[in-house]
PDB file of C-alpha atoms in Angstrom:
ATOM      1  CA  ASP W   1     106.211  95.010 102.073  1.00  0.00           C
ATOM      2  CA  ALA W   2     108.822  93.080 100.162  1.00  0.00           C
ATOM      3  CA  GLY W   3     106.681  92.717  97.021  1.00  0.00           C
ATOM      4  CA  ILE W   4     106.682  96.418  96.150  1.00  0.00           C
ATOM      5  CA  THR W   5     109.533  98.892  96.122  1.00  0.00           C
ATOM      6  CA  GLN W   6     109.732 102.561  95.251  1.00  0.00           C
ATOM      7  CA  SER W   7     112.718 104.565  94.140  1.00  0.00           C
ATOM      8  CA  PRO W   8     114.101 106.968  95.008  1.00  0.00           C
ATOM      9  CA  ARG W   9     113.063 107.254  98.663  1.00  0.00           C
ATOM     10  CA  HIS W  10     113.896 110.940  98.789  1.00  0.00           C
ATOM     11  CA  LYS W  11     114.487 113.510  96.077  1.00  0.00           C
ATOM     12  CA  VAL W  12     115.015 117.235  95.941  1.00  0.00           C
ATOM     13  CA  THR W  13     114.630 118.849  92.551  1.00  0.00           C
ATOM     14  CA  GLU W  14     114.362 122.292  91.058  1.00  0.00           C
ATOM     15  CA  THR W  15     111.238 123.907  89.667  1.00  0.00           C
ATOM     16  CA  GLY W  16     110.821 123.211  85.968  1.00  0.00           C
ATOM     17  CA  THR W  17     112.841 120.013  85.816  1.00  0.00           C
ATOM     18  CA  PRO W  18     111.337 116.660  84.864  1.00  0.00           C
ATOM     19  CA  VAL W  19     111.287 113.965  87.539  1.00  0.00           C
ATOM     20  CA  THR W  20     110.524 110.253  87.264  1.00  0.00           C
ATOM     21  CA  LEU W  21     109.552 108.049  90.167  1.00  0.00           C
ATOM     22  CA  ARG W  22     109.631 104.278  89.867  1.00  0.00           C
ATOM     23  CA  CYS W  23     107.432 101.610  91.367  1.00  0.00           C
ATOM     24  CA  HIS W  24     108.476  97.984  91.042  1.00  0.00           C
ATOM     25  CA  GLN W  25     106.428  94.941  92.062  1.00  0.00           C
ATOM     26  CA  THR W  26     107.175  91.247  92.190  1.00  0.00           C
ATOM     27  CA  GLU W  27     103.590  90.126  92.903  1.00  0.00           C
ATOM     28  CA  ASN W  28     102.328  90.051  89.307  1.00  0.00           C
ATOM     29  CA  HIS W  29      99.370  92.299  90.057  1.00  0.00           C
ATOM     30  CA  ARG W  30      97.545  93.636  87.062  1.00  0.00           C
ATOM     31  CA  TYR W  31      96.587  96.872  88.855  1.00  0.00           C
ATOM     32  CA  MET W  32      99.064  99.492  90.034  1.00  0.00           C
ATOM     33  CA  TYR W  33      98.362 102.964  91.411  1.00  0.00           C
ATOM     34  CA  TRP W  34     100.100 106.228  92.189  1.00  0.00           C
ATOM     35  CA  TYR W  35      98.841 108.364  95.072  1.00  0.00           C
ATOM     36  CA  ARG W  36     100.079 111.565  96.612  1.00  0.00           C
ATOM     37  CA  GLN W  37      99.681 112.272 100.302  1.00  0.00           C
ATOM     38  CA  ASP W  38      99.368 115.796 101.636  1.00  0.00           C
ATOM     39  CA  PRO W  39      98.310 117.022 105.089  1.00  0.00           C
ATOM     40  CA  GLY W  40      94.560 117.479 105.284  1.00  0.00           C
ATOM     41  CA  HIS W  41      93.934 115.737 101.970  1.00  0.00           C
ATOM     42  CA  GLY W  42      94.608 112.124 102.791  1.00  0.00           C
ATOM     43  CA  LEU W  43      95.591 110.102  99.747  1.00  0.00           C
ATOM     44  CA  ARG W  44      94.601 111.299  96.327  1.00  0.00           C
ATOM     45  CA  LEU W  45      94.809 109.133  93.250  1.00  0.00           C
ATOM     46  CA  ILE W  46      97.026 110.500  90.473  1.00  0.00           C
ATOM     47  CA  HIS W  47      96.983 107.738  87.859  1.00  0.00           C
ATOM     48  CA  TYR W  48      96.467 104.029  87.791  1.00  0.00           C
ATOM     49  CA  SER W  49      97.189 101.155  85.459  1.00  0.00           C
ATOM     50  CA  TYR W  50      95.093  98.082  84.754  1.00  0.00           C
ATOM     51  CA  GLY W  51      97.615  96.335  82.552  1.00  0.00           C
ATOM     52  CA  VAL W  52     100.675  96.820  80.388  1.00  0.00           C
ATOM     53  CA  LYS W  53     100.231 100.013  78.398  1.00  0.00           C
ATOM     54  CA  ASP W  54      96.755 100.502  79.933  1.00  0.00           C
ATOM     55  CA  THR W  55      96.505 103.537  82.185  1.00  0.00           C
ATOM     56  CA  ASP W  56      93.856 105.983  83.325  1.00  0.00           C
ATOM     57  CA  LYS W  57      93.671 109.272  85.179  1.00  0.00           C
ATOM     58  CA  GLY W  58      92.807 109.728  88.795  1.00  0.00           C
ATOM     59  CA  GLU W  59      91.488 112.827  90.544  1.00  0.00           C
ATOM     60  CA  VAL W  60      94.715 114.877  90.497  1.00  0.00           C
ATOM     61  CA  SER W  61      96.395 113.923  87.228  1.00  0.00           C
ATOM     62  CA  ASP W  62      97.301 117.377  85.880  1.00  0.00           C
ATOM     63  CA  GLY W  63     101.062 117.795  85.529  1.00  0.00           C
ATOM     64  CA  TYR W  64     101.723 114.057  85.770  1.00  0.00           C
ATOM     65  CA  SER W  65     102.117 111.294  83.247  1.00  0.00           C
ATOM     66  CA  VAL W  66     102.649 107.558  83.680  1.00  0.00           C
ATOM     67  CA  SER W  67     103.958 104.643  81.733  1.00  0.00           C
ATOM     68  CA  ARG W  68     103.787 100.901  82.131  1.00  0.00           C
ATOM     69  CA  SER W  69     105.817  98.983  79.596  1.00  0.00           C
ATOM     70  CA  LYS W  70     105.905  95.784  81.651  1.00  0.00           C
ATOM     71  CA  THR W  71     103.863  94.280  84.461  1.00  0.00           C
ATOM     72  CA  GLU W  72     106.488  94.888  87.114  1.00  0.00           C
ATOM     73  CA  ASP W  73     107.138  98.602  86.628  1.00  0.00           C
ATOM     74  CA  PHE W  74     104.909 101.661  86.833  1.00  0.00           C
ATOM     75  CA  LEU W  75     106.631 104.999  86.287  1.00  0.00           C
ATOM     76  CA  LEU W  76     105.309 108.379  87.361  1.00  0.00           C
ATOM     77  CA  THR W  77     106.741 111.444  85.602  1.00  0.00           C
ATOM     78  CA  LEU W  78     106.381 115.045  86.636  1.00  0.00           C
ATOM     79  CA  GLU W  79     106.835 116.709  83.304  1.00  0.00           C
ATOM     80  CA  SER W  80     107.941 120.077  84.724  1.00  0.00           C
ATOM     81  CA  ALA W  81     108.051 120.011  88.504  1.00  0.00           C
ATOM     82  CA  THR W  82     106.332 122.772  90.474  1.00  0.00           C
ATOM     83  CA  SER W  83     106.399 123.576  94.186  1.00  0.00           C
ATOM     84  CA  SER W  84     102.781 122.394  94.478  1.00  0.00           C
ATOM     85  CA  GLN W  85     104.005 118.916  93.621  1.00  0.00           C
ATOM     86  CA  THR W  86     106.093 118.746  96.779  1.00  0.00           C
ATOM     87  CA  SER W  87     104.526 115.755  98.453  1.00  0.00           C
ATOM     88  CA  VAL W  88     104.931 112.167  99.510  1.00  0.00           C
ATOM     89  CA  TYR W  89     104.148 109.787  96.676  1.00  0.00           C
ATOM     90  CA  PHE W  90     102.944 106.261  97.310  1.00  0.00           C
ATOM     91  CA  CYS W  91     102.617 103.422  94.879  1.00  0.00           C
ATOM     92  CA  ALA W  92     100.113 100.648  95.536  1.00  0.00           C
ATOM     93  CA  ILE W  93      99.307  97.279  94.017  1.00  0.00           C
ATOM     94  CA  GLY W  94      96.188  95.165  94.261  1.00  0.00           C
ATOM     95  CA  GLY W  95      92.457  95.492  93.678  1.00  0.00           C
ATOM     96  CA  ASP W  96      92.437  92.797  91.043  1.00  0.00           C
ATOM     97  CA  ARG W  97      92.091  89.703  93.206  1.00  0.00           C
ATOM     98  CA  ALA W  98      89.158  88.577  95.287  1.00  0.00           C
ATOM     99  CA  ASN W  99      89.287  89.591  98.947  1.00  0.00           C
ATOM    100  CA  TYR W 100      92.463  91.567  98.459  1.00  0.00           C
ATOM    101  CA  GLY W 101      93.001  95.190  99.379  1.00  0.00           C
ATOM    102  CA  TYR W 102      96.030  97.213  98.446  1.00  0.00           C
ATOM    103  CA  THR W 103      99.650  96.897  99.432  1.00  0.00           C
ATOM    104  CA  PHE W 104     101.586 100.133  99.579  1.00  0.00           C
ATOM    105  CA  GLY W 105     105.182 100.918  98.890  1.00  0.00           C
ATOM    106  CA  SER W 106     107.315 102.843 101.382  1.00  0.00           C
ATOM    107  CA  GLY W 107     106.831 106.135  99.601  1.00  0.00           C
ATOM    108  CA  THR W 108     108.967 108.769  97.897  1.00  0.00           C
ATOM    109  CA  ARG W 109     109.359 112.128  99.570  1.00  0.00           C
ATOM    110  CA  LEU W 110     109.731 114.713  96.806  1.00  0.00           C
ATOM    111  CA  THR W 111     110.688 118.306  97.456  1.00  0.00           C
ATOM    112  CA  VAL W 112     110.539 120.839  94.632  1.00  0.00           C
ATOM    113  CA  VAL W 113     112.543 123.981  95.360  1.00  0.00           C
TER     114      VAL W 113
ATOM    115  CA  ALA F   1      80.790 108.272  92.431  1.00  0.00           C
ATOM    116  CA  GLN F   2      82.489 106.813  95.481  1.00  0.00           C
ATOM    117  CA  SER F   3      83.346 109.061  98.409  1.00  0.00           C
ATOM    118  CA  VAL F   4      84.459 108.561 101.985  1.00  0.00           C
ATOM    119  CA  SER F   5      84.050 110.897 104.957  1.00  0.00           C
ATOM    120  CA  GLN F   6      86.027 110.756 108.156  1.00  0.00           C
ATOM    121  CA  HIS F   7      84.541 113.340 110.444  1.00  0.00           C
ATOM    122  CA  ASN F   8      87.203 113.348 113.139  1.00  0.00           C
ATOM    123  CA  HIS F   9      90.401 114.975 111.947  1.00  0.00           C
ATOM    124  CA  HIS F  10      92.310 114.667 115.216  1.00  0.00           C
ATOM    125  CA  VAL F  11      91.417 112.552 118.224  1.00  0.00           C
ATOM    126  CA  ILE F  12      93.321 112.724 121.510  1.00  0.00           C
ATOM    127  CA  LEU F  13      92.864 109.997 124.099  1.00  0.00           C
ATOM    128  CA  SER F  14      94.531 108.748 127.238  1.00  0.00           C
ATOM    129  CA  GLU F  15      95.943 105.237 127.415  1.00  0.00           C
ATOM    130  CA  ALA F  16      93.316 102.589 128.197  1.00  0.00           C
ATOM    131  CA  ALA F  17      90.489 104.749 126.843  1.00  0.00           C
ATOM    132  CA  SER F  18      88.103 103.260 124.308  1.00  0.00           C
ATOM    133  CA  LEU F  19      88.315 104.359 120.701  1.00  0.00           C
ATOM    134  CA  GLU F  20      85.761 104.814 117.975  1.00  0.00           C
ATOM    135  CA  LEU F  21      86.629 106.494 114.691  1.00  0.00           C
ATOM    136  CA  GLY F  22      83.823 107.335 112.325  1.00  0.00           C
ATOM    137  CA  CYS F  23      83.697 106.489 108.636  1.00  0.00           C
ATOM    138  CA  ASN F  24      80.808 107.048 106.255  1.00  0.00           C
ATOM    139  CA  TYR F  25      80.841 106.273 102.580  1.00  0.00           C
ATOM    140  CA  SER F  26      78.790 107.028  99.535  1.00  0.00           C
ATOM    141  CA  TYR F  27      78.358 104.420  96.842  1.00  0.00           C
ATOM    142  CA  GLY F  28      75.331 103.039  95.108  1.00  0.00           C
ATOM    143  CA  GLY F  29      76.194  99.371  95.108  1.00  0.00           C
ATOM    144  CA  THR F  30      78.043  96.571  96.841  1.00  0.00           C
ATOM    145  CA  VAL F  31      81.200  97.768  98.545  1.00  0.00           C
ATOM    146  CA  ASN F  32      84.443  96.516  99.934  1.00  0.00           C
ATOM    147  CA  LEU F  33      85.621  98.503 102.978  1.00  0.00           C
ATOM    148  CA  PHE F  34      89.039  98.960 104.525  1.00  0.00           C
ATOM    149  CA  TRP F  35      90.854 100.607 107.387  1.00  0.00           C
ATOM    150  CA  TYR F  36      94.519 101.410 106.961  1.00  0.00           C
ATOM    151  CA  VAL F  37      96.960 102.674 109.569  1.00  0.00           C
ATOM    152  CA  GLN F  38     100.024 104.824 108.997  1.00  0.00           C
ATOM    153  CA  TYR F  39     102.518 105.046 111.831  1.00  0.00           C
ATOM    154  CA  PRO F  40     104.734 108.135 111.885  1.00  0.00           C
ATOM    155  CA  GLY F  41     107.176 108.105 108.997  1.00  0.00           C
ATOM    156  CA  GLN F  42     105.880 104.844 107.567  1.00  0.00           C
ATOM    157  CA  HIS F  43     103.665 103.688 104.730  1.00  0.00           C
ATOM    158  CA  LEU F  44     100.069 102.575 104.967  1.00  0.00           C
ATOM    159  CA  GLN F  45      99.369  99.134 106.350  1.00  0.00           C
ATOM    160  CA  LEU F  46      96.095  97.237 106.178  1.00  0.00           C
ATOM    161  CA  LEU F  47      94.357  97.062 109.563  1.00  0.00           C
ATOM    162  CA  LEU F  48      91.234  95.196 108.507  1.00  0.00           C
ATOM    163  CA  LYS F  49      88.879  94.719 105.606  1.00  0.00           C
ATOM    164  CA  TYR F  50      85.286  93.813 104.878  1.00  0.00           C
ATOM    165  CA  PHE F  51      84.204  92.045 101.728  1.00  0.00           C
ATOM    166  CA  SER F  52      81.134  90.054 102.748  1.00  0.00           C
ATOM    167  CA  GLY F  53      79.652  87.961 105.552  1.00  0.00           C
ATOM    168  CA  ASP F  54      79.772  88.907 109.213  1.00  0.00           C
ATOM    169  CA  PRO F  55      79.537  92.710 109.394  1.00  0.00           C
ATOM    170  CA  LEU F  56      81.732  92.747 112.504  1.00  0.00           C
ATOM    171  CA  VAL F  57      85.286  92.452 111.292  1.00  0.00           C
ATOM    172  CA  LYS F  58      88.279  91.838 113.508  1.00  0.00           C
ATOM    173  CA  GLY F  59      91.684  93.076 112.475  1.00  0.00           C
ATOM    174  CA  ILE F  60      95.205  93.203 113.805  1.00  0.00           C
ATOM    175  CA  LYS F  61      96.291  94.698 117.132  1.00  0.00           C
ATOM    176  CA  GLY F  62      92.852  94.384 118.759  1.00  0.00           C
ATOM    177  CA  PHE F  63      91.015  96.614 116.292  1.00  0.00           C
ATOM    178  CA  GLU F  64      87.578  95.828 114.948  1.00  0.00           C
ATOM    179  CA  ALA F  65      85.060  97.537 112.692  1.00  0.00           C
ATOM    180  CA  GLU F  66      81.361  97.161 112.106  1.00  0.00           C
ATOM    181  CA  PHE F  67      79.715  97.543 108.723  1.00  0.00           C
ATOM    182  CA  ILE F  68      76.230  99.015 109.071  1.00  0.00           C
ATOM    183  CA  LYS F  69      74.763  99.007 105.591  1.00  0.00           C
ATOM    184  CA  SER F  70      71.693 101.075 106.466  1.00  0.00           C
ATOM    185  CA  LYS F  71      73.915 103.863 107.777  1.00  0.00           C
ATOM    186  CA  PHE F  72      76.623 103.555 105.112  1.00  0.00           C
ATOM    187  CA  SER F  73      79.102 103.378 107.968  1.00  0.00           C
ATOM    188  CA  PHE F  74      82.203 101.377 108.819  1.00  0.00           C
ATOM    189  CA  ASN F  75      83.412 102.669 112.179  1.00  0.00           C
ATOM    190  CA  LEU F  76      86.678 101.513 113.696  1.00  0.00           C
ATOM    191  CA  ARG F  77      86.807 100.536 117.374  1.00  0.00           C
ATOM    192  CA  LYS F  78      89.275  99.423 119.994  1.00  0.00           C
ATOM    193  CA  PRO F  79      88.268  98.824 123.620  1.00  0.00           C
ATOM    194  CA  SER F  80      91.533 100.015 125.181  1.00  0.00           C
ATOM    195  CA  VAL F  81      94.134 102.037 123.293  1.00  0.00           C
ATOM    196  CA  GLN F  82      97.862 102.038 123.876  1.00  0.00           C
ATOM    197  CA  TRP F  83     100.474 104.712 123.318  1.00  0.00           C
ATOM    198  CA  SER F  84     101.742 102.659 120.367  1.00  0.00           C
ATOM    199  CA  ASP F  85      98.406 103.211 118.581  1.00  0.00           C
ATOM    200  CA  THR F  86      99.451 106.793 117.890  1.00  0.00           C
ATOM    201  CA  ALA F  87      99.119 106.994 114.114  1.00  0.00           C
ATOM    202  CA  GLU F  88      96.937 108.226 111.305  1.00  0.00           C
ATOM    203  CA  TYR F  89      93.990 106.066 110.330  1.00  0.00           C
ATOM    204  CA  PHE F  90      92.409 105.986 106.901  1.00  0.00           C
ATOM    205  CA  CYS F  91      89.074 104.542 105.916  1.00  0.00           C
ATOM    206  CA  ALA F  92      88.710 103.451 102.293  1.00  0.00           C
ATOM    207  CA  VAL F  93      85.977 102.129 100.039  1.00  0.00           C
ATOM    208  CA  LYS F  94      85.992 100.231  96.785  1.00  0.00           C
ATOM    209  CA  GLY F  95      82.918  99.416  94.777  1.00  0.00           C
ATOM    210  CA  SER F  96      82.927  95.673  94.236  1.00  0.00           C
ATOM    211  CA  SER F  97      82.963  96.152  90.472  1.00  0.00           C
ATOM    212  CA  ALA F  98      85.297  99.148  90.531  1.00  0.00           C
ATOM    213  CA  SER F  99      89.020  99.113  89.987  1.00  0.00           C
ATOM    214  CA  LYS F 100      90.167 101.730  92.475  1.00  0.00           C
ATOM    215  CA  ILE F 101      89.950 102.428  96.176  1.00  0.00           C
ATOM    216  CA  ILE F 102      88.962 105.873  97.413  1.00  0.00           C
ATOM    217  CA  PHE F 103      90.406 107.054 100.717  1.00  0.00           C
ATOM    218  CA  GLY F 104      89.053 109.347 103.367  1.00  0.00           C
ATOM    219  CA  SER F 105      91.132 112.313 104.497  1.00  0.00           C
ATOM    220  CA  GLY F 106      92.349 110.459 107.570  1.00  0.00           C
ATOM    221  CA  THR F 107      92.062 110.778 111.347  1.00  0.00           C
ATOM    222  CA  ARG F 108      95.134 111.508 113.407  1.00  0.00           C
ATOM    223  CA  LEU F 109      95.079 109.656 116.714  1.00  0.00           C
ATOM    224  CA  SER F 110      97.259 110.899 119.547  1.00  0.00           C
ATOM    225  CA  ILE F 111      97.538 108.868 122.745  1.00  0.00           C
ATOM    226  CA  ARG F 112      98.674 110.490 125.977  1.00  0.00           C
ATOM    227  CA  PRO F 113     100.890 108.156 128.028  1.00  0.00           C
TER     228      PRO F 113
END
C-alpha cells in the first residue's frame, strides 16, 4: 500500500554486523509494528511502538532494538546479525483507529551469511 | 493471553471445490478478528474483518467468514475456489482493548488447475 514503505527491499549482510531496517508511513498512525515471517511460524511480533519514543517488546525481541524519533519512521536494528535472523521482515501500521486492521509494508528480505 | 490456532497447515483443492479454513482463538474478552491473504512473493493483504454486528462477514474476492462466539472460531469459506486463490492465509485476533494483533501460523492453499 502506498501509505507504508520499507527499505531496503533486500539485504545480504555478514554475521556480526549491525543492520538497520526502516519503515516509513504517511498515514499518521500512532501504532507501528515489526514482524518477522518464517516458514511454519507465521508472523511473530518483534517490537511495536505506540507513539514517538514509546516502544515495547513483542514475543521475539532478543537481538533486536527499535527506535521511533518521529511519527513517520520506525527503525529496526539487528545489533549483531546472526544466521537465525535470516528472515522476511514486515512492518505494519494500524490498530489505533476504530474498525481498522493493519496495513503491511512490502517486506524486507534479509539474509545473514 | 491471546492466541490463534490454524489447524490446517496445507490444503490442496481442485478448482471449483468449496473451501473452509479453520481458525480458533483464545482470548477472555471482546475480540476483533481478521483474515489476511499473502500471494506468493507479496505482502499480507486484508481479506476481511469482524468488529461487531452480523457474525457473517463478507470480504473481497468472494470470501466470507463466520464468527461463532461459543466456539471461539472464525472460519474462512469460499463456495468455489479458483487457481488464483493459491496463497497463504492467516487468521488474526486482537483483543478490543489490546494494542497488537496476534497471527496464526498460516494455512497454505494450493489449487490444482
